[in-house]
């Protein structure tokens, strides 16, 4: 029972048949097991549900892809015989006998499927991406191969797409004033790296503040969140090490893991049984070929990427560790970005002092990357202080609460309307399933027509039949804005028949787990 | 969608068809091709159905007349019953 008193973030042991990750039955203290496992880990219930794809919808989705694929072949045939003008990149005449560059499935998908709905992405905006945003109008006269700008601006679109969770992307207010002041003191560029002439007092201040915010010994900040992951993982592990990585990890983590040269094993998303099995097998068998023991094992779980959660989750906005009431000391490497909740740019790594000192000397992004721009640093400092309440106001706290409220309201209303919504009920990122390829384009266009900017996501980013729209909530959204957005979503949902839900919920961690998966991904 | 049986409902149905088959995303000439192919298929289907039905119907009509002596009152369908009454009391 002792062990249950203080939940441990890395307690991933557990007897066979014990509760699965996050599946809480009753208060933690009531369990009989003496080993800490994930079932007793979280202080709060973990309501994450994924509704099954209705059979008919799946079939119709495949029908749609089938039709598009057939037409794709037809178009490719016509391009090859010069019946139609070829607008995409092709093999050069001189290189006909080389390995073909444009014949794999992704290229086929890009030119024949993606090109038809390309107008839903990369729309240029021309104002601060706050709760409302201005967008440049553009048209295409050749079915999305090229775009021309009409010169008109679509004003006051409700922005449901930016990761502006706490609404700090502003052009007025305390953050802007502070950043402007620092800009006039330090200028915008630093023109050197942290190890040379680019180590400003502002950077030191930021790192101390972030360490305090996270509740860790020490922290380090970088100019780019993506590079924080992809450059620091190679500094931590190398050849002869093992990385256990979640199957749905962000591209930056995947890139970092591959660059490091370590052996990578993939476990099922959020599935602690899968992780445990992989870990046991890996330790028993040792390194591939040589069977020597591993030099280091990095589980990209004890390496926690809080890009989206920091600021957005937890009663005081300190991310998932706060949300589940855990001790930040138990997570070995805390990583996150300033890009989202703080309305700035960059990333950080927090942890033990030895770890951070090591990274300061060995990380590529410390040694070779130009340090962060001072106004950006100031924006982060001001917003973090605001969230912590150190600016003497309760604005930060109110925003965190507002976001939680908006999230619950928006998710509840969408569920009531009968849409299929994925994910945790407290997550401010709300995926609404669209499934069919034509609906991706139609949803984006119809919503923009109604003055609402949404992000739609399709194949390479999601499994092929699970296309979705992704709404991001913000503390800056007012109730009226959300109601307007919901009204329009409801209308478009009727128009496009998007209300697929039949309310048969499958708890995430009860999804079948394939015992046989043990992937050999060797270099 | 309380507008059933009106032209706008038909239009809405047509939109659903376009969305599901992805013809919504096609260029006009592709749509023409796709729809003419579909219409041709539909036409073919209707035509074969018509031919089949005509054949079966006529075989039903002919059989009792042709084999009137072997016809029993216990014959199967209402059709044959009809013909049985006509032919029996000669
Ligand atoms: C999980 C995760 N890690 C890292 C990043 C990269 O952060 P940044 O956009 O600051 O480069 C992102 C952002 O998209 C992310 O979602």
Coordinates of C-alpha atoms and ligand atoms in Angstrom, one line a residue:
Chain A
X1 CA 0.0 0.0 0.0
X2 CA 2.9 2.3 0.7
X3 CA 3.7 2.5 -3.0
X4 CA 0.4 3.9 -3.8
X5 CA 0.9 7.0 -1.7
X6 CA 3.0 8.7 -4.2
X7 CA 2.2 7.7 -7.8
X8 CA 5.3 7.2 -9.9
X9 CA 5.4 8.3 -13.5
X10 CA 7.7 5.5 -14.5
X11 CA 5.9 2.7 -12.6
X12 CA 5.3 0.5 -15.6
X13 CA 5.6 -2.9 -13.9
X14 CA 2.5 -4.8 -12.9
X15 CA 1.4 -8.4 -12.5
X16 CA -0.1 -10.3 -15.4
X17 CA -3.8 -9.5 -15.7
X18 CA -3.3 -6.3 -13.8
X19 CA -5.2 -3.3 -15.0
X20 CA -4.1 -1.7 -18.1
X21 CA -2.7 1.7 -18.6
X22 CA -5.0 4.4 -17.4
X23 CA -7.9 2.1 -16.8
X24 CA -8.9 3.2 -13.3
X25 CA -11.3 1.1 -11.3
X26 CA -12.0 2.7 -8.0
X27 CA -9.6 4.8 -6.0
X28 CA -5.9 3.7 -6.2
X29 CA -5.7 2.7 -2.6
X30 CA -8.2 -0.1 -3.0
X31 CA -6.1 -2.4 -5.1
X32 CA -4.5 -5.6 -3.8
X33 CA -1.4 -5.6 -6.0
X34 CA 1.7 -4.5 -4.3
X35 CA 3.5 -3.5 -7.4
X36 CA 2.9 0.0 -8.8
X37 CA 1.3 -0.2 -12.2
X38 CA -0.5 2.1 -14.4
X39 CA -3.9 1.2 -13.2
X40 CA -3.1 2.8 -9.9
X41 CA -1.0 5.5 -11.4
X42 CA -3.4 8.3 -12.2
X43 CA -5.3 10.3 -9.7
X44 CA -8.1 11.1 -12.1
X45 CA -10.1 8.9 -14.4
X46 CA -8.8 8.7 -17.9
X47 CA -11.8 9.2 -20.2
X48 CA -10.6 8.5 -23.6
X49 CA -12.8 6.8 -26.0
X50 CA -12.7 5.9 -29.7
X51 CA -15.9 5.0 -31.5
X52 CA -15.6 2.3 -34.1
X53 CA -15.8 3.3 -37.7
X54 CA -19.3 2.2 -39.0
X55 CA -18.9 -0.6 -41.5
X56 CA -20.9 1.1 -44.2
X57 CA -18.9 4.2 -43.9
X58 CA -15.6 2.3 -44.2
X59 CA -16.9 0.5 -47.3
X60 CA -18.1 3.8 -48.9
X61 CA -14.8 5.4 -48.1
X62 CA -12.9 2.6 -49.9
X63 CA -15.4 3.0 -52.9
X64 CA -14.4 6.7 -53.1
X65 CA -10.7 6.0 -53.0
X66 CA -11.3 3.3 -55.6
X67 CA -13.0 5.7 -58.0
X68 CA -10.3 8.3 -57.5
X69 CA -7.6 5.7 -58.0
X70 CA -9.1 4.6 -61.3
X71 CA -9.3 8.1 -62.5
X72 CA -5.8 8.6 -61.3
X73 CA -4.6 5.8 -63.6
X74 CA -6.6 7.3 -66.4
X75 CA -5.0 10.7 -65.9
X76 CA -1.5 9.2 -65.7
X77 CA -2.1 7.3 -68.9
X78 CA -3.2 10.5 -70.6
X79 CA -0.2 12.4 -69.3
X80 CA 2.1 9.7 -70.5
X81 CA 0.6 9.8 -74.1
X82 CA 0.6 13.6 -74.1
X83 CA -3.2 13.8 -74.4
X84 CA -3.2 16.0 -71.3
X85 CA -0.6 18.6 -70.3
X86 CA 1.7 17.2 -67.7
X87 CA 2.1 19.7 -64.8
X88 CA 3.8 17.6 -62.2
X89 CA 7.5 16.7 -61.8
X90 CA 8.5 13.8 -64.0
X91 CA 11.7 11.8 -64.7
X92 CA 14.1 13.7 -66.9
X93 CA 14.7 12.4 -70.4
X94 CA 18.4 11.9 -69.8
X95 CA 17.7 9.9 -66.7
X96 CA 15.2 7.4 -68.1
X97 CA 17.2 4.4 -67.1
X98 CA 17.9 5.5 -63.5
X99 CA 15.9 4.4 -60.5
X100 CA 12.5 6.1 -60.9
X101 CA 11.9 9.0 -58.6
X102 CA 8.2 9.7 -59.1
X103 CA 6.6 6.3 -59.2
X104 CA 5.8 5.4 -55.6
X105 CA 2.4 5.5 -54.1
X106 CA 3.0 8.9 -52.4
X107 CA 3.7 10.5 -55.7
X108 CA 0.6 9.0 -57.2
X109 CA -1.4 10.1 -54.2
X110 CA 0.0 13.7 -54.5
X111 CA -0.7 14.2 -58.1
X112 CA -4.0 12.4 -58.4
X113 CA -5.8 12.7 -55.1
X114 CA -4.2 15.4 -53.0
X115 CA -4.1 17.8 -55.9
X116 CA -7.9 17.8 -56.1
X117 CA -8.3 19.1 -52.5
X118 CA -5.1 21.1 -52.2
X119 CA -7.0 24.4 -51.8
X120 CA -7.9 23.3 -48.2
X121 CA -4.2 23.7 -47.1
X122 CA -1.6 26.4 -46.9
X123 CA -4.0 29.2 -47.0
X124 CA -2.1 32.3 -46.3
X125 CA -3.3 34.4 -43.4
X126 CA -2.5 38.1 -42.9
X127 CA -3.2 39.0 -39.3
X128 CA -2.3 37.7 -35.8
X129 CA -3.7 34.2 -35.5
X130 CA -5.9 35.0 -32.5
X131 CA -9.5 34.0 -32.0
X132 CA -10.3 35.6 -35.3
X133 CA -8.0 35.8 -38.3
X134 CA -7.9 37.5 -41.7
X135 CA -7.2 35.3 -44.7
X136 CA -6.0 36.1 -48.2
X137 CA -8.5 35.1 -50.9
X138 CA -7.1 33.0 -53.6
X139 CA -8.5 31.1 -56.6
X140 CA -7.2 28.5 -58.9
X141 CA -7.9 28.4 -62.6
X142 CA -6.3 25.1 -63.3
X143 CA -7.8 22.8 -60.7
X144 CA -5.3 23.6 -57.9
X145 CA -2.1 23.2 -59.8
X146 CA -1.4 27.0 -59.3
X147 CA -3.1 29.6 -57.3
X148 CA -3.6 33.3 -57.9
X149 CA -4.4 35.9 -55.3
X150 CA -7.4 38.1 -55.9
X151 CA -6.0 40.8 -53.7
X152 CA -9.1 40.6 -51.4
X153 CA -8.9 39.7 -47.8
X154 CA -11.5 37.6 -46.0
X155 CA -12.0 39.3 -42.7
X156 CA -12.7 38.0 -39.2
X157 CA -12.7 34.3 -39.8
X158 CA -13.2 32.4 -36.6
X159 CA -9.9 30.6 -36.1
X160 CA -10.4 27.0 -35.1
X161 CA -7.0 25.9 -36.4
X162 CA -4.2 27.6 -34.5
X163 CA -2.6 25.9 -31.5
X164 CA -3.1 29.1 -29.6
X165 CA -4.4 27.3 -26.5
X166 CA -4.1 30.1 -24.0
X167 CA -4.7 32.9 -26.4
X168 CA -1.2 34.4 -26.0
X169 CA -0.9 35.0 -29.8
X170 CA -1.9 38.6 -29.5
X171 CA -0.9 42.0 -30.9
X172 CA -1.8 43.8 -27.7
X173 CA -1.4 43.3 -24.0
X174 CA 1.3 42.6 -21.6
X175 CA 3.3 40.1 -23.7
X176 CA 3.4 42.4 -26.7
X177 CA 4.5 45.4 -24.6
X178 CA 7.2 43.5 -22.9
X179 CA 8.4 42.0 -26.2
X180 CA 8.4 45.4 -27.9
X181 CA 10.5 46.9 -25.0
X182 CA 13.0 44.1 -25.3
X183 CA 13.1 44.5 -29.0
X184 CA 14.1 48.1 -28.6
X185 CA 16.8 47.1 -26.1
X186 CA 18.3 44.0 -27.7
X187 CA 17.2 44.0 -31.4
X188 CA 15.8 41.0 -33.1
X189 CA 18.7 38.8 -34.0
X190 CA 21.6 37.4 -31.9
X191 CA 23.9 36.3 -34.7
X192 CA 25.8 33.7 -32.6
X193 CA 25.3 30.5 -30.7
X194 CA 24.8 29.9 -27.0
X195 CA 28.3 28.6 -26.6
X196 CA 29.8 31.7 -28.2
X197 CA 28.6 35.3 -28.1
X198 CA 24.9 34.5 -28.1
X199 CA 24.2 33.7 -24.5
X200 CA 22.1 36.6 -23.3
X201 CA 21.0 37.3 -19.7
X202 CA 17.4 36.9 -21.1
X203 CA 18.2 33.3 -22.0
X204 CA 19.5 32.5 -18.5
X205 CA 16.4 34.1 -17.0
X206 CA 14.1 32.1 -19.3
X207 CA 15.8 28.8 -18.4
X208 CA 15.6 29.5 -14.6
X209 CA 11.9 30.4 -15.0
X210 CA 11.1 27.4 -17.1
X211 CA 12.8 25.1 -14.6
X212 CA 10.7 26.6 -11.8
X213 CA 7.6 26.4 -13.9
X214 CA 8.1 22.7 -14.6
X215 CA 9.3 21.8 -11.1
X216 CA 12.6 20.3 -12.3
X217 CA 16.2 21.1 -11.4
X218 CA 17.3 22.6 -14.6
X219 CA 16.1 23.4 -18.1
X220 CA 17.5 24.5 -21.4
X221 CA 15.7 26.4 -24.2
X222 CA 16.2 26.1 -27.9
X223 CA 15.1 28.1 -30.9
X224 CA 12.9 25.4 -32.4
X225 CA 10.7 22.7 -30.9
X226 CA 11.3 20.3 -33.8
X227 CA 15.0 20.6 -33.5
X228 CA 14.9 20.2 -29.8
X229 CA 13.7 16.6 -30.3
X230 CA 15.6 15.7 -33.5
X231 CA 18.9 17.1 -32.2
X232 CA 18.9 16.1 -28.6
X233 CA 17.9 12.5 -28.9
X234 CA 21.1 11.8 -30.9
X235 CA 23.0 13.5 -28.1
X236 CA 21.5 11.2 -25.5
X237 CA 21.7 7.8 -27.2
X238 CA 23.8 6.3 -30.0
X239 CA 24.8 3.0 -31.5
X240 CA 24.4 0.1 -29.2
X241 CA 21.5 1.7 -27.4
X242 CA 17.8 0.9 -27.6
X243 CA 14.9 3.3 -28.1
X244 CA 11.4 2.2 -27.3
X245 CA 9.0 4.6 -29.1
X246 CA 5.3 4.9 -29.3
X247 CA 3.9 4.1 -32.7
X248 CA 2.2 7.5 -33.0
X249 CA 5.1 9.7 -31.9
X250 CA 5.6 13.0 -33.6
X251 CA 7.9 13.2 -36.7
X252 CA 10.5 15.1 -34.7
X253 CA 11.0 12.2 -32.3
X254 CA 11.0 9.7 -35.1
X255 CA 13.7 11.7 -36.9
X256 CA 15.8 12.1 -33.8
X257 CA 15.6 8.4 -33.0
X258 CA 16.6 7.5 -36.6
X259 CA 19.5 10.0 -36.6
X260 CA 20.9 8.6 -33.4
X261 CA 21.7 5.2 -35.0
X262 CA 20.2 3.4 -32.0
X263 CA 18.0 0.3 -32.4
X264 CA 14.3 1.4 -32.4
X265 CA 11.4 -0.8 -31.2
X266 CA 7.9 0.4 -31.6
X267 CA 5.2 -0.2 -29.0
X268 CA 1.4 0.2 -29.4
X269 CA 0.1 3.7 -28.7
X270 CA -0.2 4.3 -25.0
X271 CA -0.1 0.5 -24.4
X272 CA 2.0 -0.3 -21.4
X273 CA 1.6 -4.1 -21.9
X274 CA 3.1 -3.8 -25.3
X275 CA 6.0 -1.7 -23.9
X276 CA 6.6 -4.1 -21.1
X277 CA 6.8 -7.0 -23.5
X278 CA 9.1 -5.3 -25.9
X279 CA 11.3 -4.2 -23.0
X280 CA 11.5 -7.7 -21.5
X281 CA 12.3 -9.3 -24.9
X282 CA 14.9 -6.7 -25.6
X283 CA 16.6 -7.1 -22.3
X284 CA 16.6 -10.9 -22.6
X285 CA 18.0 -10.9 -26.1
X286 CA 20.4 -8.0 -25.9
X287 CA 21.8 -6.2 -28.9
X288 CA 21.0 -7.7 -32.3
X289 CA 23.7 -10.0 -33.7
X290 CA 26.3 -9.5 -30.9
X291 CA 23.7 -10.2 -28.1
X292 CA 25.7 -7.9 -25.8
X293 CA 23.7 -6.0 -23.2
X294 CA 22.4 -2.6 -24.3
X295 CA 24.5 0.4 -23.5
X296 CA 21.4 2.6 -22.8
X297 CA 17.7 2.2 -23.1
X298 CA 15.6 5.3 -23.8
X299 CA 11.9 4.9 -23.6
X300 CA 10.3 7.8 -25.4
X301 CA 7.8 8.0 -22.6
X302 CA 10.2 8.8 -19.8
X303 CA 11.2 11.2 -22.5
X304 CA 8.0 13.1 -22.4
X305 CA 7.1 15.4 -25.2
X306 CA 4.7 18.0 -23.9
X307 CA 4.5 20.1 -27.1
X308 CA 0.7 20.3 -26.9
X309 CA 0.0 19.8 -23.2
X310 CA 2.3 22.3 -21.6
X311 CA 0.1 25.3 -20.6
X312 CA -3.0 23.7 -21.9
X313 CA -3.6 20.8 -19.4
X314 CA -3.7 20.5 -15.7
X315 CA -5.3 22.8 -13.1
X316 CA -2.3 25.1 -13.1
X317 CA -1.4 24.7 -16.8
X318 CA 1.7 22.6 -16.2
X319 CA 1.0 19.9 -18.7
X320 CA 0.1 16.2 -18.4
X321 CA 2.3 15.7 -15.3
X322 CA 0.1 18.3 -13.5
X323 CA -3.1 16.8 -15.1
X324 CA -2.5 13.4 -13.6
X325 CA -1.0 14.8 -10.4
X326 CA 2.4 13.2 -10.8
X327 CA 5.9 14.3 -9.7
X328 CA 7.9 15.9 -12.5
X329 CA 11.1 14.5 -10.9
X330 CA 10.0 11.0 -12.1
X331 CA 10.1 11.9 -15.7
X332 CA 13.7 11.7 -16.8
X333 CA 13.5 14.1 -19.8
X334 CA 10.7 16.7 -20.0
X335 CA 10.5 18.2 -23.4
X336 CA 8.0 20.7 -24.7
X337 CA 7.6 23.6 -27.0
X338 CA 6.9 27.3 -26.6
X339 CA 5.2 27.3 -30.0
X340 CA 1.7 26.5 -28.8
X341 CA 0.3 27.7 -25.5
X342 CA 2.9 30.5 -25.1
X343 CA 2.3 32.0 -28.5
X344 CA 6.1 32.2 -29.2
X345 CA 8.6 29.8 -30.8
X346 CA 11.1 27.4 -29.6
X347 CA 11.4 24.3 -27.3
X348 CA 12.9 23.3 -24.0
X349 CA 14.3 20.3 -22.2
X350 CA 14.0 20.0 -18.5
X351 CA 15.4 17.4 -16.0
X352 CA 18.2 16.7 -13.7
X353 CA 21.1 19.2 -13.6
X354 CA 23.6 16.7 -14.8
X355 CA 21.5 15.9 -17.8
X356 CA 21.0 19.5 -18.8
X357 CA 24.7 20.3 -18.3
X358 CA 25.6 17.4 -20.5
X359 CA 23.2 18.6 -23.2
X360 CA 24.6 22.1 -23.0
X361 CA 27.9 20.8 -24.1
X362 CA 27.0 18.0 -26.4
X363 CA 23.8 18.9 -28.1
X364 CA 24.0 20.1 -31.7
X365 CA 21.4 22.7 -31.2
X366 CA 23.4 24.2 -28.4
X367 CA 26.6 24.2 -30.3
X368 CA 25.6 25.1 -33.8
X369 CA 22.2 26.8 -33.8
X370 CA 21.9 30.5 -33.3
X371 CA 20.2 31.3 -30.0
X372 CA 16.7 32.5 -29.6
X373 CA 15.6 36.0 -30.6
X374 CA 15.2 38.2 -27.5
X375 CA 11.7 39.4 -28.1
X376 CA 10.6 35.8 -28.5
X377 CA 12.3 35.0 -25.2
X378 CA 10.5 37.9 -23.6
X379 CA 7.2 36.8 -24.9
X380 CA 7.7 33.4 -23.3
X381 CA 8.9 34.9 -20.0
X382 CA 5.9 37.1 -19.8
X383 CA 3.4 34.4 -20.7
X384 CA 4.9 31.8 -18.3
X385 CA 4.9 34.4 -15.5
X386 CA 1.3 35.1 -16.4
X387 CA 0.3 31.4 -16.1
X388 CA 2.2 31.1 -12.8
X389 CA 0.4 34.2 -11.5
X390 CA 3.8 36.0 -10.9
X391 CA 2.6 39.1 -12.7
X392 CA 0.3 39.8 -9.9
X393 CA -2.9 39.0 -11.8
X394 CA -5.1 36.0 -12.1
X395 CA -5.3 36.3 -15.9
X396 CA -3.2 33.2 -16.5
X397 CA -5.2 31.0 -14.2
X398 CA -8.4 32.3 -15.6
X399 CA -7.2 31.5 -19.1
X400 CA -6.3 27.9 -18.2
X401 CA -9.8 27.5 -16.7
X402 CA -11.5 29.1 -19.6
X403 CA -9.7 26.7 -22.0
X404 CA -10.8 23.7 -19.9
X405 CA -14.4 25.0 -19.9
X406 CA -14.4 25.7 -23.7
X407 CA -13.0 22.2 -24.3
X408 CA -15.7 20.5 -22.3
X409 CA -18.5 22.6 -23.8
X410 CA -17.3 22.1 -27.4
X411 CA -16.7 18.4 -27.1
X412 CA -20.0 17.8 -25.4
X413 CA -22.0 19.8 -28.0
X414 CA -20.3 18.0 -30.9
X415 CA -21.0 14.6 -29.3
X416 CA -24.7 15.6 -28.8
X417 CA -25.0 16.5 -32.4
X418 CA -23.9 13.0 -33.3
X419 CA -20.4 13.5 -34.7
X420 CA -17.7 11.0 -34.1
X421 CA -15.1 12.7 -31.9
X422 CA -11.8 11.1 -30.8
X423 CA -9.6 11.5 -27.8
X424 CA -9.5 12.5 -24.2
X425 CA -12.4 14.6 -23.1
X426 CA -10.1 17.2 -21.6
X427 CA -8.0 17.6 -24.7
X428 CA -8.3 20.9 -26.5
X429 CA -7.5 19.3 -29.8
X430 CA -10.8 17.9 -31.1
X431 CA -10.7 15.6 -34.1
X432 CA -14.0 15.2 -35.9
X433 CA -14.0 12.2 -38.2
X434 CA -14.8 12.8 -41.9
X435 CA -13.6 9.5 -43.4
X436 CA -14.5 10.1 -47.1
X437 CA -11.9 11.8 -49.3
X438 CA -14.5 14.1 -51.0
X439 CA -15.7 15.3 -47.6
X440 CA -12.2 16.5 -46.6
X441 CA -12.3 19.1 -49.4
X442 CA -16.0 19.8 -49.0
X443 CA -15.8 20.4 -45.3
X444 CA -12.9 22.8 -45.5
X445 CA -14.5 24.8 -48.3
X446 CA -18.0 24.9 -46.8
X447 CA -16.6 26.0 -43.4
X448 CA -14.6 28.8 -45.0
X449 CA -17.7 29.9 -47.0
X450 CA -19.3 30.3 -43.6
X451 CA -16.3 32.3 -42.2
X452 CA -14.8 29.6 -40.1
X453 CA -11.2 28.5 -40.6
X454 CA -10.6 24.8 -39.8
X455 CA -7.8 22.4 -40.4
X456 CA -8.6 19.2 -42.2
X457 CA -6.2 16.2 -42.1
X458 CA -5.9 13.4 -44.6
X459 CA -3.8 10.5 -45.6
X460 CA -0.1 10.8 -45.0
X461 CA -0.9 12.3 -41.6
X462 CA -3.6 9.8 -40.7
X463 CA -4.5 6.3 -41.7
X464 CA -6.0 6.3 -45.1
X465 CA -9.7 5.9 -44.1
X466 CA -9.5 8.1 -40.9
X467 CA -9.5 11.5 -42.5
X468 CA -10.6 14.1 -40.0
X469 CA -11.1 17.8 -39.3
X470 CA -9.0 19.0 -36.3
X471 CA -10.4 21.8 -34.2
X472 CA -8.1 23.5 -31.7
X473 CA -9.8 25.3 -28.9
X474 CA -8.4 28.4 -27.3
X475 CA -9.0 30.4 -24.2
X476 CA -9.5 33.4 -26.5
X477 CA -12.7 31.9 -28.0
X478 CA -15.8 33.4 -26.5
X479 CA -19.0 31.5 -25.9
X480 CA -20.6 33.3 -28.8
X481 CA -17.8 32.4 -31.2
X482 CA -18.1 28.7 -30.2
X483 CA -21.8 28.8 -30.6
X484 CA -21.5 30.3 -34.0
X485 CA -18.9 27.7 -35.0
X486 CA -21.1 24.9 -33.6
X487 CA -24.1 26.2 -35.5
X488 CA -22.2 26.2 -38.7
X489 CA -20.6 22.8 -38.0
X490 CA -24.1 21.4 -37.4
X491 CA -25.3 22.8 -40.7
X492 CA -22.4 21.5 -42.7
X493 CA -22.6 18.2 -40.8
X494 CA -26.2 17.8 -42.1
X495 CA -25.3 18.9 -45.6
X496 CA -22.4 16.4 -45.9
X497 CA -23.9 13.7 -43.7
X498 CA -21.1 13.7 -41.2
X499 CA -23.1 12.5 -38.2
X500 CA -21.9 9.0 -38.2
X501 CA -22.0 8.3 -34.5
X502 CA -24.0 5.4 -33.2
X503 CA -22.7 5.9 -29.7
X504 CA -20.9 2.6 -29.3
X505 CA -17.8 3.6 -27.4
X506 CA -14.8 1.3 -27.1
X507 CA -12.5 2.4 -24.3
X508 CA -9.0 3.0 -25.9
X509 CA -7.1 0.6 -23.8
X510 CA -9.5 -2.3 -24.3
X511 CA -8.7 -2.4 -27.9
X512 CA -7.3 -5.8 -28.9
X513 CA -3.5 -5.9 -28.4
X514 CA -1.6 -8.1 -30.8
X515 CA 0.7 -10.2 -28.7
X516 CA 2.9 -11.3 -31.6
X517 CA 4.2 -7.9 -32.5
X518 CA 7.9 -7.7 -31.9
X519 CA 9.4 -5.7 -34.7
X520 CA 13.0 -6.1 -35.6
X521 CA 14.0 -2.6 -36.8
X522 CA 17.7 -2.9 -37.1
X523 CA 19.9 -0.4 -38.7
Chain B
X1 CA -33.9 17.5 -43.7
X2 CA -37.7 17.7 -43.6
X3 CA -37.9 18.5 -47.3
X4 CA -38.4 14.9 -48.6
X5 CA -40.1 14.4 -51.9
X6 CA -39.1 17.9 -53.2
X7 CA -36.6 18.8 -55.8
X8 CA -34.2 20.0 -53.1
X9 CA -34.3 16.6 -51.5
X10 CA -33.4 15.1 -54.8
X11 CA -30.6 17.6 -55.2
X12 CA -29.3 16.7 -51.7
X13 CA -29.4 13.0 -52.6
X14 CA -27.4 13.8 -55.7
X15 CA -24.9 15.7 -53.6
X16 CA -24.5 12.7 -51.3
X17 CA -23.9 10.5 -54.4
X18 CA -21.2 13.0 -55.6
X19 CA -19.5 13.0 -52.2
X20 CA -19.5 9.3 -51.8
X21 CA -18.2 8.5 -55.3
X22 CA -15.8 11.5 -55.2
X23 CA -17.2 12.9 -58.4
X24 CA -17.5 16.1 -56.3
X25 CA -13.8 16.5 -56.8
X26 CA -13.7 15.8 -60.5
X27 CA -13.1 18.1 -63.4
X28 CA -16.1 18.6 -65.7
X29 CA -14.9 16.3 -68.4
X30 CA -14.2 13.6 -65.8
X31 CA -17.7 14.0 -64.5
X32 CA -19.2 13.6 -68.0
X33 CA -17.2 10.5 -68.4
X34 CA -18.1 9.1 -65.0
X35 CA -21.8 9.9 -65.3
X36 CA -22.1 8.5 -68.8
X37 CA -20.3 5.4 -67.7
X38 CA -22.7 5.1 -64.7
X39 CA -25.8 5.9 -66.9
X40 CA -24.7 3.3 -69.4
X41 CA -24.3 0.7 -66.7
X42 CA -27.7 1.6 -65.3
X43 CA -29.3 1.4 -68.7
X44 CA -27.7 -1.9 -69.4
X45 CA -29.0 -3.2 -66.1
X46 CA -32.5 -2.0 -66.7
X47 CA -32.5 -3.4 -70.2
X48 CA -31.4 -6.8 -69.1
X49 CA -33.9 -6.8 -66.3
X50 CA -36.6 -5.9 -68.8
X51 CA -35.5 -8.7 -71.2
X52 CA -35.4 -11.3 -68.4
X53 CA -38.8 -10.3 -67.0
X54 CA -40.4 -10.4 -70.4
X55 CA -39.0 -13.8 -71.0
X56 CA -40.2 -15.2 -67.7
X57 CA -43.6 -13.6 -68.0
X58 CA -44.1 -15.0 -71.5
X59 CA -42.9 -18.5 -70.4
X60 CA -45.5 -18.3 -67.6
X61 CA -48.2 -17.4 -70.0
X62 CA -47.3 -20.1 -72.6
X63 CA -46.7 -23.1 -70.4
X64 CA -50.3 -23.7 -69.2
X65 CA -51.7 -23.4 -72.7
X66 CA -49.1 -25.6 -74.2
X67 CA -49.4 -28.4 -71.6
X68 CA -53.1 -28.0 -70.8
X69 CA -53.7 -31.7 -70.4
X70 CA -51.0 -32.1 -67.8
X71 CA -52.1 -29.1 -65.8
X72 CA -53.7 -30.0 -62.5
X73 CA -55.8 -27.8 -60.3
X74 CA -53.0 -28.0 -57.7
X75 CA -50.8 -25.9 -59.9
X76 CA -48.5 -23.4 -58.3
X77 CA -49.1 -19.8 -58.9
X78 CA -52.1 -17.5 -59.2
X79 CA -51.2 -17.2 -62.8
X80 CA -51.5 -20.8 -63.5
X81 CA -54.7 -21.0 -61.5
X82 CA -56.2 -18.4 -63.8
X83 CA -55.4 -20.4 -66.8
X84 CA -56.5 -23.6 -65.3
X85 CA -60.0 -22.2 -64.8
X86 CA -60.1 -21.1 -68.4
X87 CA -59.0 -24.4 -69.8
X88 CA -60.5 -27.1 -67.7
X89 CA -64.3 -27.1 -68.4
X90 CA -64.0 -27.8 -72.1
Ligands
LIG1 C1 4.6 16.4 -30.3 C2 5.3 17.5 -30.9 N1 6.7 17.7 -30.7 C3 7.4 18.6 -31.3 C4 6.8 19.6 -32.1 C5 7.6 20.6 -32.8 O1 7.5 21.8 -32.2 P1 7.8 23.2 -33.0 O2 6.6 23.5 -33.8 O3 8.0 24.2 -31.9 O4 9.0 23.0 -33.9 C6 5.4 19.5 -32.3 C7 4.8 20.5 -33.2 O5 4.1 20.5 -34.1 C8 4.7 18.5 -31.7 O6 3.4 18.4 -32.0

